[in-house]
PDB file of C-alpha atoms in Angstrom:
ATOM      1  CA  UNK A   1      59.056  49.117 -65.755  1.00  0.00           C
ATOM      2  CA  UNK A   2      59.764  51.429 -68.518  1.00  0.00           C
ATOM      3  CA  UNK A   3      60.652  49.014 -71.139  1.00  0.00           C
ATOM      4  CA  UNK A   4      59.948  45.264 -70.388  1.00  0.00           C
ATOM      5  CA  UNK A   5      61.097  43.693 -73.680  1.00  0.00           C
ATOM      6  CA  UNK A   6      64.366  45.147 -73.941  1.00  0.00           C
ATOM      7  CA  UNK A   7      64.941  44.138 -70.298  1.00  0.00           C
ATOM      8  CA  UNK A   8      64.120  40.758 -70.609  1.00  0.00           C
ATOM      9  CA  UNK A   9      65.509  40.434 -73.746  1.00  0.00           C
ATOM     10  CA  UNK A  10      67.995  42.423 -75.954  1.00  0.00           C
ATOM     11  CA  UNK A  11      67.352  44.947 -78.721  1.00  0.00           C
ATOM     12  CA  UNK A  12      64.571  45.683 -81.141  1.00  0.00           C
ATOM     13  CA  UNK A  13      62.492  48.061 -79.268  1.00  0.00           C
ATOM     14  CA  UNK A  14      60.021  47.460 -82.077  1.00  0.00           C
ATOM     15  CA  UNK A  15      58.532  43.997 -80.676  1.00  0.00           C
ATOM     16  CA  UNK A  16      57.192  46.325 -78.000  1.00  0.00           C
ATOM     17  CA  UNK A  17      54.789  47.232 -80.421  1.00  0.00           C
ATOM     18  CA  UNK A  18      53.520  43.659 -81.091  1.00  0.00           C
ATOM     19  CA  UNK A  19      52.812  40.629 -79.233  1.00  0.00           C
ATOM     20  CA  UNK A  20      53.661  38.682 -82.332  1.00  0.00           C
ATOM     21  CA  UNK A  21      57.217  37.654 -82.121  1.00  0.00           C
ATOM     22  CA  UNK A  22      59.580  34.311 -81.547  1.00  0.00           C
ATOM     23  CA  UNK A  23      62.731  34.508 -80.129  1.00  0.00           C
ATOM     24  CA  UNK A  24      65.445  31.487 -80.455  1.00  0.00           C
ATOM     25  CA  UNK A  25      68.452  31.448 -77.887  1.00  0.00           C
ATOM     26  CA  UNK A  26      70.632  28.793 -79.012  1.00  0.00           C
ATOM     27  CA  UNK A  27      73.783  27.441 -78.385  1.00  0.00           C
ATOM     28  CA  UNK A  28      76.521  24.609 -79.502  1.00  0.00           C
ATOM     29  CA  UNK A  29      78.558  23.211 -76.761  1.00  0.00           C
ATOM     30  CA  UNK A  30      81.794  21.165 -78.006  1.00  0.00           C
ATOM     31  CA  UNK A  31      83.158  18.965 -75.947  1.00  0.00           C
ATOM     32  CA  UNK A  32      86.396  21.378 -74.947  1.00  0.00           C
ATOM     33  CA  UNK A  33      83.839  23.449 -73.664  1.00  0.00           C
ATOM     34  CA  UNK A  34      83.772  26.067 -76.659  1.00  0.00           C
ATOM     35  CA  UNK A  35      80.544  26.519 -79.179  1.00  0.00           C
ATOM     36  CA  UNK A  36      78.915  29.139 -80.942  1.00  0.00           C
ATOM     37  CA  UNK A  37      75.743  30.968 -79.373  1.00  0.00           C
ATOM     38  CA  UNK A  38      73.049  32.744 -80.981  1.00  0.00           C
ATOM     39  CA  UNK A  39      69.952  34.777 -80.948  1.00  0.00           C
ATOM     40  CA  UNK A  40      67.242  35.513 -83.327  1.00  0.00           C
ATOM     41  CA  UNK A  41      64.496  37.885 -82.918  1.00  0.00           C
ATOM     42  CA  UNK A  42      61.939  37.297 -85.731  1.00  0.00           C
ATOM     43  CA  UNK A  43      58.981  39.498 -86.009  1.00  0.00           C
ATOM     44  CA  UNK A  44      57.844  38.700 -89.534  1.00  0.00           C
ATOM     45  CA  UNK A  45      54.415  37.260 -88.696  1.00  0.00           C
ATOM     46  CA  UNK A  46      53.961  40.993 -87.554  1.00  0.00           C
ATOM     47  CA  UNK A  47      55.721  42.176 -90.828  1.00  0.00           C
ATOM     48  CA  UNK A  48      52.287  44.049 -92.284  1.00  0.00           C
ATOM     49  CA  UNK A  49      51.874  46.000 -88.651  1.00  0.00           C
ATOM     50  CA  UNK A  50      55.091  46.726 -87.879  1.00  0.00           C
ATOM     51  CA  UNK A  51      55.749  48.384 -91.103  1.00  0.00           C
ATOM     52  CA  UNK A  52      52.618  50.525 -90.983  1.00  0.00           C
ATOM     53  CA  UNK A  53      53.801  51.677 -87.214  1.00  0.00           C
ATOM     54  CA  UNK A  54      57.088  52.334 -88.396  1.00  0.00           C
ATOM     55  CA  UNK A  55      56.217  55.206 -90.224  1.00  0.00           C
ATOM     56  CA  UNK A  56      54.515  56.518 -87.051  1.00  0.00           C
ATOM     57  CA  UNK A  57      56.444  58.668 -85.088  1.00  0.00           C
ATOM     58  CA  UNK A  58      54.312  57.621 -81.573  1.00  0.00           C
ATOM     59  CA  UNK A  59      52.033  54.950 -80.909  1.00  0.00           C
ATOM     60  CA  UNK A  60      49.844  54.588 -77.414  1.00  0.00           C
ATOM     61  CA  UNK A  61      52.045  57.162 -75.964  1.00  0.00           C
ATOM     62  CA  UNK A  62      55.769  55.629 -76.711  1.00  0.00           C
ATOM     63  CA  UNK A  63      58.189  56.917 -79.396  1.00  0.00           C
ATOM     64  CA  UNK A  64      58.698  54.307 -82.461  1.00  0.00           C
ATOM     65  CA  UNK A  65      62.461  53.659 -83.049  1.00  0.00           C
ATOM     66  CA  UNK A  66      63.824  54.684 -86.216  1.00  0.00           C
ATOM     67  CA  UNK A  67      65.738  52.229 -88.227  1.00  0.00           C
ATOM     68  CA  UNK A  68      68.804  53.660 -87.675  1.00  0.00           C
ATOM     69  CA  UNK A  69      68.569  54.023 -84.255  1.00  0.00           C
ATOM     70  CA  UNK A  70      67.988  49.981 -84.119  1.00  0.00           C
ATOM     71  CA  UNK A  71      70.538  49.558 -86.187  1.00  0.00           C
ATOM     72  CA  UNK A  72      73.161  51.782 -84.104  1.00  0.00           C
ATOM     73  CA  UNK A  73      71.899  49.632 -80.821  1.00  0.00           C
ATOM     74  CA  UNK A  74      72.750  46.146 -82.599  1.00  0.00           C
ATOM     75  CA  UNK A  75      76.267  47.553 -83.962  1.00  0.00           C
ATOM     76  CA  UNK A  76      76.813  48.644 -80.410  1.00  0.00           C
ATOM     77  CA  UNK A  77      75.753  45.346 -78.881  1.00  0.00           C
ATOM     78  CA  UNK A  78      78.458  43.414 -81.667  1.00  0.00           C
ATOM     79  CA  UNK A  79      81.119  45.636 -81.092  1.00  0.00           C
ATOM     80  CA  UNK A  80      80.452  45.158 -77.251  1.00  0.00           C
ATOM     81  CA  UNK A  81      80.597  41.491 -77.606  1.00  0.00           C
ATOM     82  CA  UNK A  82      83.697  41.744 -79.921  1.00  0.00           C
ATOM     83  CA  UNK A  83      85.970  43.432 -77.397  1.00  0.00           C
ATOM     84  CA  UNK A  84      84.827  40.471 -74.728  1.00  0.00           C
ATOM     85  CA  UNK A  85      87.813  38.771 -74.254  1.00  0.00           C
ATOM     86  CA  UNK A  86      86.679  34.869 -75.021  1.00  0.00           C
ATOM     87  CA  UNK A  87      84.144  35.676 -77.803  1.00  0.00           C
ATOM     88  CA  UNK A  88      85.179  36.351 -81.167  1.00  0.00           C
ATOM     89  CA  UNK A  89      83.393  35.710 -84.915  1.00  0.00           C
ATOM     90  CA  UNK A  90      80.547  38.305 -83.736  1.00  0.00           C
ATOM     91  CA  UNK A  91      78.111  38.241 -86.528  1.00  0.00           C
ATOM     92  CA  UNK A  92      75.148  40.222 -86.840  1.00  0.00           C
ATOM     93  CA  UNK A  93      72.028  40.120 -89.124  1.00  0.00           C
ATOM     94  CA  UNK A  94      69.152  42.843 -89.797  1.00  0.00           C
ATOM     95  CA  UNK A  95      66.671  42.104 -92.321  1.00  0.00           C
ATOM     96  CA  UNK A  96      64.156  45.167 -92.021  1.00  0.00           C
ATOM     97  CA  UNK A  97      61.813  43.646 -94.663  1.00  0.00           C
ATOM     98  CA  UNK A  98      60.805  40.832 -92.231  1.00  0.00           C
ATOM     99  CA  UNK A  99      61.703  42.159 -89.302  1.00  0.00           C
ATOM    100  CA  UNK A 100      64.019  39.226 -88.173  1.00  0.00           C
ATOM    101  CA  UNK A 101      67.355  40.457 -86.142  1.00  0.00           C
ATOM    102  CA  UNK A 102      70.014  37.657 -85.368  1.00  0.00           C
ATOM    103  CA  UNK A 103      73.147  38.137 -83.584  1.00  0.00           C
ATOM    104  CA  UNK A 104      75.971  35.282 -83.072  1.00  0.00           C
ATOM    105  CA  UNK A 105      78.924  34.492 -81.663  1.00  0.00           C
ATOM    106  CA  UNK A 106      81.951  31.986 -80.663  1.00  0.00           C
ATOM    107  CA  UNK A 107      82.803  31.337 -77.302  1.00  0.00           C
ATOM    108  CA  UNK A 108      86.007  29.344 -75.616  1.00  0.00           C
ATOM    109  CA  UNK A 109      83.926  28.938 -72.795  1.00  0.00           C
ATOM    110  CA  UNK A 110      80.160  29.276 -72.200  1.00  0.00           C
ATOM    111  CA  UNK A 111      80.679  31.771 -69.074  1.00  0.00           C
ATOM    112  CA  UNK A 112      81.956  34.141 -71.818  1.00  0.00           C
ATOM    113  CA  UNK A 113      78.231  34.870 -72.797  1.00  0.00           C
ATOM    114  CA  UNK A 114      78.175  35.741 -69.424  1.00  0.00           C
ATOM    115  CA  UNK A 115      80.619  38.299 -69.694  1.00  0.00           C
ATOM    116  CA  UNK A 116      79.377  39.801 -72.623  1.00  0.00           C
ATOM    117  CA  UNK A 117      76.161  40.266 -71.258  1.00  0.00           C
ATOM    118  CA  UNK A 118      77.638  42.229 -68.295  1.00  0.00           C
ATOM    119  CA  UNK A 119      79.098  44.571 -70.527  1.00  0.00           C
ATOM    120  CA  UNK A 120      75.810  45.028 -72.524  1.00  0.00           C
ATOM    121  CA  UNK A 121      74.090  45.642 -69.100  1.00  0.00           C
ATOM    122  CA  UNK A 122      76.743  47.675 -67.886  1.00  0.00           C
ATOM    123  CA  UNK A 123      76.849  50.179 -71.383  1.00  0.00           C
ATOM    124  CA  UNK A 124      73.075  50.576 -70.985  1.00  0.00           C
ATOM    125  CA  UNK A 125      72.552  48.391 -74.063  1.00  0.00           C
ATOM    126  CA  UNK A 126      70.302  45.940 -71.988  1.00  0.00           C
ATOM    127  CA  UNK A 127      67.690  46.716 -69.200  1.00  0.00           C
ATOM    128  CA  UNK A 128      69.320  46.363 -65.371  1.00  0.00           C
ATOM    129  CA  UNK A 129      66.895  43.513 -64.698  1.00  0.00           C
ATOM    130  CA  UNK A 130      68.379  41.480 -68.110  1.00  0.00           C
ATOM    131  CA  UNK A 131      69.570  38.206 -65.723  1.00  0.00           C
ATOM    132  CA  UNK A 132      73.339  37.837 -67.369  1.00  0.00           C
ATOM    133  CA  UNK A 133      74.627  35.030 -65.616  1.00  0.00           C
ATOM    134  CA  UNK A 134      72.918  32.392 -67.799  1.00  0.00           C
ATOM    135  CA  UNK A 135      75.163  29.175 -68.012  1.00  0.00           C
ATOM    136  CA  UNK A 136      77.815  27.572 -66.298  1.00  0.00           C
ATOM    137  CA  UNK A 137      79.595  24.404 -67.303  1.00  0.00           C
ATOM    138  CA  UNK A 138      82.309  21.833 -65.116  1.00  0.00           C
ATOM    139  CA  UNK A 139      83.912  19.652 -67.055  1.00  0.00           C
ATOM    140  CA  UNK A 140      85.319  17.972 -63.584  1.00  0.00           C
ATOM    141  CA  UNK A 141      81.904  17.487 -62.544  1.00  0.00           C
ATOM    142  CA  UNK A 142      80.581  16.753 -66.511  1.00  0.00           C
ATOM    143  CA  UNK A 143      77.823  19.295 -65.872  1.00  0.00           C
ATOM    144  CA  UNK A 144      76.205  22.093 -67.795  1.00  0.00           C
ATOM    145  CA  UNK A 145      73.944  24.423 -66.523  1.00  0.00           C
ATOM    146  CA  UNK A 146      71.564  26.767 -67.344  1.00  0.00           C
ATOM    147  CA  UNK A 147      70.722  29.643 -64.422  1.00  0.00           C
ATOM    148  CA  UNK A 148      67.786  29.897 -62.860  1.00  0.00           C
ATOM    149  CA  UNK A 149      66.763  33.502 -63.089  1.00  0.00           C
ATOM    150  CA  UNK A 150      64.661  35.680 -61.067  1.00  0.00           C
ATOM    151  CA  UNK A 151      60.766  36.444 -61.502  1.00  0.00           C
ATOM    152  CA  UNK A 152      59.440  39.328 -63.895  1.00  0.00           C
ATOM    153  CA  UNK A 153      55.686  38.634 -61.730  1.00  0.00           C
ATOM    154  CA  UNK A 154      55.732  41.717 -60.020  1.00  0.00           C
ATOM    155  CA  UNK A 155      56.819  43.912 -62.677  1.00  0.00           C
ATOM    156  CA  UNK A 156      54.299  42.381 -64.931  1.00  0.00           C
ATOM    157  CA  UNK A 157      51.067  43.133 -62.570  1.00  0.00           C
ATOM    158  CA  UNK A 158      52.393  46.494 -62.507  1.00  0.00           C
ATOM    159  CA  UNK A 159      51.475  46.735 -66.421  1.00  0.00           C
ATOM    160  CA  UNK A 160      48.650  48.459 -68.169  1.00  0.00           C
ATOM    161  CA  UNK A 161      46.420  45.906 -70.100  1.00  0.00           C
ATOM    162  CA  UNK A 162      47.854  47.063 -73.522  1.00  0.00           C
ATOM    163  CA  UNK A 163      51.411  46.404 -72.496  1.00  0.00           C
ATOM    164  CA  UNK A 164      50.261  43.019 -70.809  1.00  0.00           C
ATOM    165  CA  UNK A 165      48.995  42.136 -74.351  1.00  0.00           C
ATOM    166  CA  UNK A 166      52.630  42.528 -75.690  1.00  0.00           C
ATOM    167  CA  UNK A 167      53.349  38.807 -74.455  1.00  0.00           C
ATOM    168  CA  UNK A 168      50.115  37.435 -75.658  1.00  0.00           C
ATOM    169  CA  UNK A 169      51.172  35.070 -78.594  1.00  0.00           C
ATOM    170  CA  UNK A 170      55.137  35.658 -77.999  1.00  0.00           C
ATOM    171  CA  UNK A 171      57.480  32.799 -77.851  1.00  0.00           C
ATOM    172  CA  UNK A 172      60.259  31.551 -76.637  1.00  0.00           C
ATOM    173  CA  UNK A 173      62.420  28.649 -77.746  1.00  0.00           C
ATOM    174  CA  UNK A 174      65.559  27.573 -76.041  1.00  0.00           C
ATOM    175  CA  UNK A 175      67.920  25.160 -77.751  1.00  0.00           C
ATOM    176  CA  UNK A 176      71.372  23.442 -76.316  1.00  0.00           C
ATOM    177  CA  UNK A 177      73.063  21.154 -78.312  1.00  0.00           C
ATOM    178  CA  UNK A 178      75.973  19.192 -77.159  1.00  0.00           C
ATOM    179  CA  UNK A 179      79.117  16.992 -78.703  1.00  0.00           C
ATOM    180  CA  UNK A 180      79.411  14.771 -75.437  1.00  0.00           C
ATOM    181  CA  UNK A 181      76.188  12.486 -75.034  1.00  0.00           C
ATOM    182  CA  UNK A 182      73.516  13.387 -71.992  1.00  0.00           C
ATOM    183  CA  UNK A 183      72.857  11.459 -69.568  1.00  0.00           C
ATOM    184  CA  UNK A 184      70.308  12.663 -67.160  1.00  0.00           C
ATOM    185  CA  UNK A 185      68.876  16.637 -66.899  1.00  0.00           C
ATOM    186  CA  UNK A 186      67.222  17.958 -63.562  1.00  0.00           C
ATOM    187  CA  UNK A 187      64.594  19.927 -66.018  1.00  0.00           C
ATOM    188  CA  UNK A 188      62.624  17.602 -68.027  1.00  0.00           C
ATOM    189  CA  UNK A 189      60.317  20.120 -69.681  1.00  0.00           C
ATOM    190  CA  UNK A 190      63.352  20.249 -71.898  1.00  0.00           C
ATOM    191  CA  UNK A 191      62.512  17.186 -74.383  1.00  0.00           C
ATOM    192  CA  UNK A 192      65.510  15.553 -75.192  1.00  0.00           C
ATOM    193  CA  UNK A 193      66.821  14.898 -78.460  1.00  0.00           C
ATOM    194  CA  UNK A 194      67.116  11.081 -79.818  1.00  0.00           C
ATOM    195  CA  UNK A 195      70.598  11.040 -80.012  1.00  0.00           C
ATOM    196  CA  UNK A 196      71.164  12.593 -76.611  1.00  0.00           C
ATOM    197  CA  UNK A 197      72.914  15.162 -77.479  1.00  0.00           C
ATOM    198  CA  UNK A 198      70.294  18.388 -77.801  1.00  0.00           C
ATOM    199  CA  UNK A 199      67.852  19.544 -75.155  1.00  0.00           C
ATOM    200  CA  UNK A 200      65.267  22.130 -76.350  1.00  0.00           C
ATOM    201  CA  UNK A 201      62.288  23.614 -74.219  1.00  0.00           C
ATOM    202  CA  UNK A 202      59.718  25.757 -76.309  1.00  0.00           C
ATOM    203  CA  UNK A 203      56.929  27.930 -74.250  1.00  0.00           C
ATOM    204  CA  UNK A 204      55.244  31.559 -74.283  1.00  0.00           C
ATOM    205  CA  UNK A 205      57.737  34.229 -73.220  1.00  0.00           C
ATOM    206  CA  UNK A 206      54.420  34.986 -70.334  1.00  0.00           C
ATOM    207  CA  UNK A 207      55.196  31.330 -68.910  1.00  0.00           C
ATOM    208  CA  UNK A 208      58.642  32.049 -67.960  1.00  0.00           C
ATOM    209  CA  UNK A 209      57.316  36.027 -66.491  1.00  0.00           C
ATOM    210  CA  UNK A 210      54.983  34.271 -64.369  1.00  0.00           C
ATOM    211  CA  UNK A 211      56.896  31.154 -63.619  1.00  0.00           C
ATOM    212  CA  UNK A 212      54.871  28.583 -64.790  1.00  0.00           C
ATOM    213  CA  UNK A 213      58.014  26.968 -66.671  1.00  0.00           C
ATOM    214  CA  UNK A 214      61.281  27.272 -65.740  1.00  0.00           C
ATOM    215  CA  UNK A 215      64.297  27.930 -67.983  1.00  0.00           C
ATOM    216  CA  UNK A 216      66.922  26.303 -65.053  1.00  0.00           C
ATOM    217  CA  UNK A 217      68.495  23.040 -65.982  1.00  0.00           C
ATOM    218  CA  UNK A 218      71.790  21.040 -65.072  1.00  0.00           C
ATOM    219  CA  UNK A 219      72.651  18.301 -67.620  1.00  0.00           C
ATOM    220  CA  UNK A 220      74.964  15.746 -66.384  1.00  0.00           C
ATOM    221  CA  UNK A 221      76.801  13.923 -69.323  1.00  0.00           C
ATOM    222  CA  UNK A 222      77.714  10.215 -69.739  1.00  0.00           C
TER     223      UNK A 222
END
């Protein structure tokens, strides 16, 4: 596995180099269907390191990535995402001072994402083994769901300790907020919000590698 974190995720080859990092997938489902999704990558609690290594040229053996290079690979990724048909308002954010990267988007309809993600896999942006086809939504059926995807377990045993320690403290936090009210979810290690209207499920990024959570979920609404 030549590059673990930018298959499982997207971009900033530079939280290879840590195992301090959050990462928030979020999206906002209204009830036509449309929304706006995001992701943030936020590194900062590694700010101090990752500035030291960036003025490395290697470290343990792999190549550190210049800023302009990671900057080149996110304005790929946008413009990507910009010629998807579906998703427009493509925003992207890159603050190299604390190491937080955010990219956002609108969608008509969640599968969109979907879409987009195919074309970052297919232009090399993302890993082969990024899964793509997170969400699907019926409003016949008044479901939305979010994909099961496959295990990273084998990959991960394949490791070396020091890239195993990448995942150590990293986390994960998936949020889906809704305008139509939930009624029940098949997953609930997503706690729901008061208002039923906002699932979120927060873990390690190892949990979901060695399946001891799982990010699959199908919200029925009222």
């Amino acid at each position: 596995m030549k590059n673990i974190i930018k298959q499982l995720l997207l971009l900033l080859p530079l939280l290879l180099l840590t195992s301090c990092f959050d990462i928030l997938d979020k999206i906002n489902v209204k009830a036509d269907g449309s929304g706006e999704y995001s992701l943030i990558l936020n590194a900062s609690k590694s700010k101090t390191r990752l500035a030291s290594i960036s003025k490395m040229e290697t470290i343990n053996g792999k190549k550190v990535p210049k800023r302009s290079e990671i900057e080149a690979k996110i304005n790929e990724a946008a413009r990507i995402f910009k010629a998807t048909p579906g998703i427009s308002n493509v925003k992207t954010s890159m603050d190299f001072d604390n190491y937080i990267i955010k990219l956002s988007c609108n969608f008509k309809k969640i599968e969109n994402i979907n879409a987009g993600l195919e074309q970052l896999k297919a232009k090399n942006i993302v890993g082969k083994m990024v899964p793509v086809q997170l969400y699907s939504q019926s409003p016949e059926k008044k479901t939305f769901t979010r994909n099961k995807v496959s295990s990273f377990k084998n990959d991960y045993d394949k490791m070396s300790k020091a890239e195993k320690e990448v995942f150590n403290d990293a986390k994960y936090t998936s949020v889906m907020q809704f305008e139509n009210t939930i009624k029940t979810q098949t997953n609930n290690a997503y706690l729901l919000s008061p208002n039923k209207k906002a699932v979120k499920l927060e873990a390690l990024v190892l949990d979901f590698v060695l399946q001891k959570k799982q990010l699959q979920n199908t919200i029925l609404f009222q």
